[in-house]
Amino acid sequence: MTARGGEASGPRPSSGGAAGKVTAETRAAEARAAEERAVEQALALVGRGRRASDPHTTTPRTTQARTRPASAGTPASAGTPASAGTPASAGTLESSSPPPAPPSPDAAAHHTLSTHHTPGASHTHHTPSTAPRAHSETPWREARALAERLGRAVPLAAHRLPLDRALGHVLAEAVVALTDLPSFDTSAMDGWVVAGPGPWTVRNGEGLLAGCGAAEPLLDGQTVRIATGARIPAEATAVIRSEHARLDEAKGRLHATRDVVPGQDIRPRGQECRSGDQLLPVGAVVTPPVLGLAAAAGYDALVGVPRPRVDVLVLGDELLTAGLPHDGLIRDALGPMLGPWLRSLGAEVSAPRRLGDDAEALRHALTTSDADLVLTTGGTASGPVDHVHPVLAAVGAELLVDGVSVRPGHPMLLARLPGGGPCVVGLPGNPLAAVSGLLTLAEPLLRGMAGRPAPDAYRPPVYEEVQGHPHDTRLIPVVHRADSVVPLHYNGPAMLRGVAAADGLAVVPPGGVRSGTEVEILDLPWTSAAPWTEGCFT
């Protein structure tokens, strides 16, 4: 894709523990100074100075804050968006680091960008200022928690779905048994249904088949053939499997070759559930077995949360949709990738719209969208044709997250359009940076909208040292190997080769991790058994 809206991939800082390997103090100091200069250069290349919260010292800050994720059951109020100057906390923040310097009045990340324009007003083609915006980036965990709370604060109206359209949706009403299961005593095996002790006299007539009505009661000492699923006649004692019975055809008598226990191989009425029992709670994801259970319990339709609708806007005049790159033009990597990825998260996605670098086209697309989420690619930094911030300002959007302390992908943003308009997630233009934004902001936002539960966190070990950023979280493609994960190469902001081979992304804290350290993993949706979605890659 393009580096606009992305980040510099200059010299990569070493982990906080690397300097300890150098014994000479002067060499260690020089290494730390070079590291800081590299970070400064990387930030300067994307039009950002050092954050106000960074200490002015050459020693990398390796002590990291730890947050407890917020409970999904305690969403933020829909009417009171969290202030991004003080982001809605993901939990109690514990840290031994000194508190950051207070942000300037312009640093609030949750604010109305502009009050001078309304969505219905006419606009000219906007040229953004190239001056860096003063703001404080949101910590990675807080950004994810805020996105999920925003999604849960704007829930989608439930609707009734026929069973053949309910797959992948989240239940908005509990599934309660409409009948006993089974609704009558049935045979669990093919064989003979008997009454009383044997041997038994075979009753004349055809055997009992599934789907037939009630049969005549058996008299004591009688037997009749029965098929699996057939209704058990009154007064029956047990079912004898065909292989455990011997028929004397000459005498018309049946003998059991094993002991017969009363009730054997009979499924009694209500064995699985009684009418009125709750089978599935609100919030359960409709999987194929859920569809089967609902049908067995008497349902023709389920009440579910609709899939969030997403519009994808691809920005950039330099993008090709076919053929080889040439003459400074490159292939659009995000347009083909985002639709299937978003569908795998349970969303309904429109075909990508390629707007180029046209501020007015972007404004029109944002203000006329009837989606629940608009996803933009590129244009989130401060370059000469990066229009996302100015256009959001022009339409009076609320900017909830303006930059996240994560590499790659830190210039991502989260906004909400006025008047009940859609949410907006602005992804950086570099492909892996866009993946980072997708997992950081779009995935938890869509999960919140759809009412899906948060996946269980797990932390396998990594048996090699992983370099980290001095101050920001890093997301690194990994592949699982037995009981550990292995970091993959080709993990630069503009690269997809690593994540294409990955089955997850490791969350590497500031300063990096040593060999043997456990790291949190973000599963990629197609490597997990849940959530079930219909047409994951169609």
XYZ file of C-alpha atoms in Angstrom:
538
model
C 0.000 0.000 0.000
C 1.475 3.365 0.933
C 3.327 4.928 3.808
C 0.890 7.866 3.913
C -1.159 7.563 7.043
C 1.369 4.981 8.200
C 4.634 5.300 10.023
C 8.307 5.341 9.312
C 10.022 1.982 9.330
C 13.422 3.455 10.109
C 16.007 1.984 12.500
C 14.223 -0.362 14.853
C 14.920 0.312 18.529
C 16.438 -2.476 20.515
C 14.762 -3.933 23.570
C 15.201 -2.320 26.955
C 17.336 -5.217 28.121
C 19.813 -5.126 25.230
C 21.999 -2.377 26.716
C 22.698 -4.578 29.739
C 24.688 -6.911 27.527
C 27.345 -4.236 26.946
C 29.767 -4.022 29.820
C 31.391 -0.650 29.082
C 29.312 2.247 30.391
C 30.261 4.545 27.532
C 29.182 2.060 24.895
C 25.876 1.532 26.715
C 25.252 5.281 26.877
C 26.058 5.668 23.202
C 23.700 2.850 22.293
C 20.884 4.389 24.316
C 21.475 7.795 22.764
C 21.415 6.297 19.274
C 18.216 4.486 20.138
C 16.531 7.695 21.256
C 17.683 9.513 18.123
C 16.212 6.750 15.972
C 12.846 7.063 17.738
C 12.915 10.853 17.361
C 13.643 10.523 13.643
C 10.834 8.000 13.184
C 8.353 10.270 14.941
C 9.535 13.315 13.012
C 9.023 11.537 9.682
C 5.286 11.212 10.379
C 4.947 14.788 11.595
C 4.862 14.035 15.300
C 7.148 15.453 17.943
C 7.932 13.713 21.201
C 4.782 13.165 23.205
C 4.368 15.438 26.191
C 4.244 12.387 28.409
C 7.681 11.123 27.363
C 10.471 11.890 29.855
C 13.332 13.926 28.387
C 16.010 11.393 29.092
C 18.157 9.056 27.035
C 17.180 6.034 29.110
C 14.331 4.015 27.540
C 11.309 3.650 29.786
C 10.959 -0.072 30.373
C 8.598 -0.047 33.363
C 5.190 -0.632 31.827
C 1.703 0.082 33.110
C -0.563 -2.889 33.655
C -4.271 -2.610 33.100
C -7.131 -4.855 34.018
C -9.546 -5.197 31.072
C -12.967 -3.703 31.706
C -15.891 -6.032 32.152
C -17.916 -6.411 29.001
C -21.004 -6.196 31.134
C -20.283 -2.613 32.196
C -20.436 -0.570 29.007
C -19.964 3.155 28.971
C -23.126 5.213 28.922
C -24.410 5.779 25.426
C -25.133 9.371 26.223
C -21.807 10.212 27.864
C -18.829 9.433 25.667
C -15.588 9.003 27.547
C -13.122 11.835 27.413
C -10.088 10.818 25.428
C -7.911 13.254 27.283
C -8.678 10.880 30.141
C -9.766 7.797 28.164
C -12.495 5.622 29.635
C -10.389 3.341 31.726
C -10.052 -0.293 30.856
C -9.701 -0.940 34.554
C -7.557 0.174 37.423
C -4.223 1.376 36.103
C -1.272 0.231 38.126
C 2.149 1.614 37.336
C 5.378 2.468 39.032
C 6.140 4.992 36.292
C 5.765 8.687 37.042
C 2.453 10.178 35.873
C 2.577 11.837 32.449
C 2.545 15.575 32.113
C -0.991 16.938 31.772
C -2.022 17.424 28.140
C -2.528 20.824 26.654
C -6.094 22.076 26.044
C -5.735 20.934 22.429
C -4.676 17.434 23.467
C -8.093 16.001 24.310
C -8.648 13.083 21.991
C -12.404 13.056 22.626
C -13.744 16.343 21.353
C -15.856 17.900 18.663
C -13.361 18.599 15.919
C -15.190 21.610 14.497
C -18.336 23.572 15.198
C -18.050 25.816 12.150
C -19.527 23.352 9.656
C -22.570 21.141 9.517
C -22.974 17.911 7.545
C -25.486 19.542 5.241
C -23.401 22.586 4.421
C -21.514 22.955 1.164
C -17.774 22.378 1.290
C -14.810 23.039 -0.903
C -11.911 20.663 -1.432
C -10.034 20.776 1.875
C -6.265 21.048 2.089
C -5.132 19.954 5.540
C -2.544 21.803 7.518
C 0.846 20.125 7.591
C 1.512 21.378 11.132
C 1.615 18.506 13.654
C -1.464 18.209 15.842
C -0.883 18.450 19.564
C -2.504 15.470 21.251
C -1.732 12.515 23.460
C -1.883 9.021 22.017
C -4.153 6.558 23.804
C -2.524 3.505 25.427
C -3.199 0.372 23.420
C -5.290 -1.477 26.006
C -7.359 1.592 26.776
C -8.027 2.147 23.080
C -9.323 -1.422 22.685
C -11.489 -1.156 25.803
C -12.894 2.192 24.688
C -13.766 0.795 21.243
C -15.630 -2.148 22.764
C -17.543 0.076 25.192
C -18.511 2.372 22.342
C -19.851 -0.618 20.414
C -21.878 -1.825 23.395
C -23.236 1.695 23.959
C -24.807 1.738 20.480
C -26.414 -1.726 20.299
C -28.191 -2.759 17.133
C -31.939 -3.419 17.252
C -32.774 -7.113 17.492
C -34.740 -8.832 14.754
C -36.296 -12.222 14.108
C -34.251 -14.458 11.825
C -35.354 -17.695 10.140
C -33.079 -20.540 11.133
C -31.433 -20.628 7.714
C -30.310 -16.992 8.173
C -29.390 -17.005 11.864
C -25.925 -18.583 11.650
C -23.231 -16.381 13.187
C -25.638 -13.977 14.878
C -25.757 -13.354 18.613
C -28.951 -14.269 20.472
C -30.947 -11.271 21.682
C -33.495 -13.550 23.365
C -32.828 -16.737 25.281
C -33.773 -20.025 23.643
C -36.331 -21.724 25.889
C -37.581 -25.236 25.145
C -41.030 -25.149 23.583
C -41.547 -28.870 24.231
C -40.091 -31.775 26.142
C -37.108 -33.402 24.415
C -37.839 -36.075 23.466
C -41.542 -35.344 23.482
C -42.400 -39.028 24.079
C -40.563 -42.205 25.087
C -38.544 -43.413 22.097
C -36.336 -46.343 21.220
C -32.610 -45.592 21.244
C -31.772 -48.673 19.144
C -33.044 -50.981 16.427
C -34.234 -54.219 18.022
C -37.146 -55.573 20.018
C -39.334 -53.805 22.569
C -40.456 -56.198 25.293
C -42.844 -56.251 28.233
C -42.163 -58.258 31.378
C -39.685 -61.106 31.787
C -38.686 -63.352 28.855
C -38.738 -65.314 26.800
C -41.309 -63.278 24.871
C -43.961 -64.144 22.350
C -43.619 -62.218 19.096
C -46.765 -60.231 18.428
C -48.126 -60.574 14.931
C -48.033 -57.608 12.591
C -45.468 -55.137 11.357
C -42.864 -53.643 13.613
C -42.867 -50.112 15.013
C -41.225 -47.417 12.902
C -40.169 -43.830 13.610
C -42.849 -41.323 12.706
C -45.780 -43.618 13.428
C -48.443 -42.818 15.976
C -49.001 -44.545 19.283
C -49.009 -48.352 19.106
C -51.213 -50.733 21.035
C -49.935 -51.440 24.548
C -47.793 -54.557 24.959
C -49.092 -57.316 27.102
C -46.836 -58.936 29.648
C -44.573 -61.455 27.887
C -45.009 -59.912 24.438
C -42.476 -58.362 22.075
C -42.500 -56.519 18.748
C -39.795 -55.251 16.406
C -38.921 -51.550 16.807
C -36.737 -49.052 14.925
C -34.572 -46.297 16.389
C -36.681 -43.231 17.132
C -39.974 -45.123 17.159
C -42.485 -44.431 19.912
C -42.389 -46.909 22.806
C -45.774 -48.616 23.358
C -47.418 -48.421 26.751
C -46.483 -51.071 29.323
C -43.126 -51.780 27.627
C -40.204 -52.750 29.880
C -37.076 -52.374 27.756
C -35.575 -52.499 24.282
C -33.288 -55.386 23.352
C -30.786 -54.618 20.612
C -31.019 -56.861 17.561
C -27.534 -58.257 18.178
C -28.438 -59.177 21.766
C -31.546 -61.203 20.832
C -32.164 -64.703 19.367
C -35.405 -65.410 17.544
C -36.885 -68.927 17.474
C -38.986 -68.534 14.359
C -40.519 -72.001 14.615
C -42.004 -71.243 18.015
C -42.356 -67.487 17.515
C -40.366 -66.828 20.671
C -37.620 -64.247 21.398
C -34.747 -64.987 23.770
C -32.265 -62.422 25.175
C -28.599 -63.349 25.007
C -27.771 -60.858 27.805
C -29.454 -59.725 30.977
C -32.292 -57.283 30.354
C -32.454 -54.215 32.606
C -35.759 -52.356 32.827
C -35.580 -49.120 30.835
C -32.524 -50.097 28.808
C -32.122 -48.398 25.418
C -35.247 -46.293 25.962
C -34.967 -42.497 25.768
C -37.589 -41.317 28.254
C -39.693 -38.252 27.585
C -37.939 -35.064 28.740
C -34.518 -36.746 29.095
C -32.755 -33.772 27.405
C -35.021 -30.968 28.578
C -38.480 -30.130 29.820
C -40.723 -27.527 28.239
C -39.694 -24.103 29.608
C -36.075 -25.018 30.322
C -33.538 -22.404 29.138
C -31.360 -24.026 26.523
C -29.202 -21.037 25.507
C -28.767 -17.618 27.142
C -28.850 -14.155 25.620
C -25.449 -13.429 24.062
C -24.767 -16.940 22.802
C -23.426 -17.134 19.252
C -25.556 -19.141 16.829
C -23.392 -22.031 15.652
C -24.512 -25.007 13.519
C -25.312 -27.125 16.631
C -27.360 -24.221 18.030
C -29.455 -24.276 14.874
C -30.039 -28.003 15.327
C -30.973 -27.641 19.000
C -33.354 -24.771 18.264
C -35.068 -26.790 15.546
C -35.376 -29.817 17.830
C -36.881 -27.598 20.526
C -39.575 -26.374 18.153
C -38.171 -23.094 16.775
C -38.603 -21.850 13.221
C -36.775 -18.543 13.877
C -34.483 -16.975 16.466
C -34.261 -13.408 17.769
C -30.736 -12.153 17.176
C -28.620 -9.048 16.959
C -28.091 -8.076 13.313
C -24.589 -8.143 11.939
C -23.006 -4.681 11.986
C -22.880 -3.105 8.518
C -19.532 -1.735 7.387
C -18.569 0.567 4.519
C -14.913 0.418 3.412
C -13.410 3.563 1.849
C -10.015 3.123 0.199
C -8.065 6.378 -0.075
C -4.996 7.138 -2.204
C -4.423 8.261 -5.794
C -1.369 6.003 -6.075
C -3.328 2.727 -5.855
C -3.869 0.216 -8.644
C -6.611 -2.418 -8.634
C -4.964 -4.728 -11.182
C -1.642 -5.477 -12.814
C 1.924 -4.846 -11.735
C 3.096 -1.688 -9.938
C 4.540 0.889 -12.325
C 5.435 4.564 -12.612
C 5.154 5.209 -8.871
C 1.796 3.425 -8.612
C 1.323 0.444 -6.282
C -1.301 -2.249 -5.827
C -4.090 -1.749 -3.316
C -3.473 -4.484 -0.737
C -6.166 -3.410 1.732
C -9.243 -3.338 -0.504
C -9.121 -7.087 -1.251
C -8.198 -7.955 2.349
C -10.568 -5.928 4.510
C -13.912 -7.243 3.248
C -13.237 -10.929 3.982
C -11.514 -10.028 7.267
C -14.496 -7.977 8.441
C -16.913 -10.724 7.410
C -14.904 -13.172 9.487
C -15.606 -10.832 12.430
C -19.353 -11.186 11.823
C -19.974 -7.982 9.852
C -21.865 -7.342 6.624
C -19.518 -5.447 4.326
C -20.225 -3.415 1.216
C -17.869 -3.556 -1.755
C -14.825 -1.309 -1.158
C -15.193 2.211 -2.583
C -11.992 3.732 -3.942
C -12.086 7.495 -3.449
C -8.480 8.460 -4.165
C -7.242 11.620 -2.458
C -10.471 13.605 -2.777
C -11.589 15.378 0.388
C -15.040 16.223 -0.962
C -15.660 12.634 -2.055
C -14.632 11.478 1.422
C -16.949 14.002 3.085
C -19.872 12.908 0.896
C -19.206 9.214 1.544
C -19.067 9.743 5.315
C -22.186 11.907 5.567
C -24.334 9.711 3.316
C -23.358 6.309 4.714
C -26.092 4.320 6.431
C -23.622 1.752 7.779
C -22.880 1.198 11.439
C -19.144 1.602 10.842
C -17.158 3.347 8.136
C -13.604 2.096 7.728
C -11.095 4.288 5.907
C -7.612 3.304 4.753
C -4.736 5.779 4.713
C -4.828 9.527 5.127
C -4.755 9.536 8.948
C -1.426 11.358 9.392
C -0.534 14.986 8.561
C 0.674 14.768 4.994
C -0.351 17.201 2.230
C -3.156 14.918 0.966
C -4.128 13.255 4.263
C -7.731 14.441 4.423
C -9.283 12.265 7.137
C -8.773 14.628 10.091
C -9.844 17.817 8.252
C -12.956 16.153 6.827
C -13.951 14.760 10.211
C -13.506 18.274 11.611
C -15.637 19.733 8.844
C -18.566 17.445 9.573
C -18.400 17.958 13.349
C -17.314 14.436 14.277
C -16.323 13.441 17.797
C -12.768 12.178 17.818
C -12.583 9.493 20.508
C -9.114 8.110 19.786
C -6.503 10.098 17.873
C -3.442 7.890 17.710
C -2.650 4.789 19.752
C 0.610 3.892 21.490
C 1.192 0.820 19.329
C 3.634 -0.148 16.570
C 2.882 -0.595 13.786
C -0.239 1.476 13.269
C -0.060 4.296 15.800
C -1.747 6.954 13.542
C -5.089 5.081 13.689
C -8.223 6.895 14.899
C -11.752 6.285 16.160
C -14.512 8.852 15.703
C -18.284 9.120 15.762
C -20.268 11.190 13.306
C -22.913 13.585 14.684
C -26.663 13.068 14.648
C -26.549 9.338 15.262
C -24.231 8.792 12.309
C -21.881 5.849 12.001
C -18.667 5.287 13.875
C -15.485 5.821 11.886
C -12.255 3.852 12.212
C -9.365 5.370 10.315
C -6.701 2.812 9.489
C -3.144 3.747 8.501
C -2.256 3.108 4.873
C 0.598 0.664 5.430
C -0.814 -2.882 5.265
C 0.459 -4.354 8.555
C -0.229 -1.041 10.290
C -3.801 -1.310 8.994
C -4.052 -4.842 10.415
C -2.932 -3.430 13.751
C -5.700 -0.811 13.568
C -8.226 -3.443 12.585
C -7.418 -5.570 15.655
C -7.014 -2.605 17.993
C -10.149 -0.604 17.167
C -12.422 -2.237 14.566
C -12.552 -5.754 16.044
C -13.570 -4.759 19.592
C -15.980 -2.116 18.246
C -17.772 -4.658 16.032
C -17.733 -7.220 18.829
C -19.423 -4.694 21.106
C -22.042 -3.776 18.507
C -22.898 -7.419 17.860
C -22.983 -8.298 21.566
C -20.307 -10.944 21.217
C -18.351 -11.994 24.292
C -14.689 -11.098 24.477
C -12.407 -14.045 23.662
C -10.564 -15.628 26.549
C -7.050 -14.269 26.875
C -4.167 -16.726 26.865
C -0.408 -16.285 27.181
C 1.916 -18.933 25.726
C 5.685 -18.524 26.117
C 8.048 -17.299 23.432
C 11.495 -18.903 23.521
C 13.533 -16.107 22.031
C 14.149 -12.474 22.840
C 11.681 -10.128 21.127
C 12.619 -6.512 20.641
C 10.114 -3.912 21.727
C 9.534 -0.224 21.282
C 10.828 1.922 24.180
C 7.392 3.334 24.971
C 4.718 1.686 22.807
C 3.132 -1.759 22.568
C 4.218 -3.819 19.546
C 2.033 -6.296 17.655
C 4.166 -8.983 16.010
C 2.921 -11.848 13.794
C 3.551 -15.261 15.357
C 2.855 -18.893 14.617
C 2.050 -21.516 17.238
C 4.523 -24.367 17.689
C 3.511 -26.990 20.277
C 3.084 -25.072 23.549
C 4.838 -21.851 22.476
C 4.767 -19.210 19.756
C 7.490 -18.210 17.304
C 7.804 -14.612 16.040
C 7.819 -14.281 12.270
C 10.013 -12.090 10.104
C 8.697 -9.526 7.638
C 6.848 -7.643 10.343
C 7.489 -4.087 9.125
C 4.533 -1.661 8.845
C 4.298 -2.032 5.046
C 4.646 -5.832 4.987
C 2.007 -8.560 4.841
C 4.303 -11.548 4.297
C 4.629 -12.246 8.009
C 0.950 -11.953 8.940
C -0.054 -14.014 5.887
C 1.791 -16.981 7.451
C 0.720 -16.183 11.027
C -2.073 -17.567 13.165
C -1.921 -14.764 15.730
C -0.269 -11.537 16.789
C 1.810 -11.316 19.959
C 1.265 -8.278 22.187
C 4.797 -7.198 23.085
C 4.964 -4.651 25.922
C 7.275 -1.605 25.829
C 10.890 -2.657 26.176
C 10.377 -6.099 24.635
C 10.428 -9.524 26.260
C 13.155 -12.012 27.139
C 13.228 -15.632 26.055
C 10.843 -17.755 28.104
C 8.418 -14.884 28.752
C 4.685 -15.464 28.302
C 3.034 -13.094 25.827
C -0.612 -12.291 25.178
C -1.886 -13.511 21.805
C -4.547 -12.002 19.559
C -5.954 -14.857 17.495
C -6.652 -14.224 13.852
C -10.350 -14.941 13.240
C -9.880 -17.769 10.747
C -7.643 -19.707 13.151
C -10.249 -19.780 15.923
C -13.277 -22.038 16.216
C -15.466 -19.074 17.195
C -17.291 -16.983 16.352
C -19.164 -18.894 13.677
C -19.991 -16.701 10.713
C -21.708 -17.463 7.468
C -19.531 -17.060 4.390
C -16.334 -16.189 6.253
C -14.314 -15.701 3.064
C -17.058 -14.922 0.544
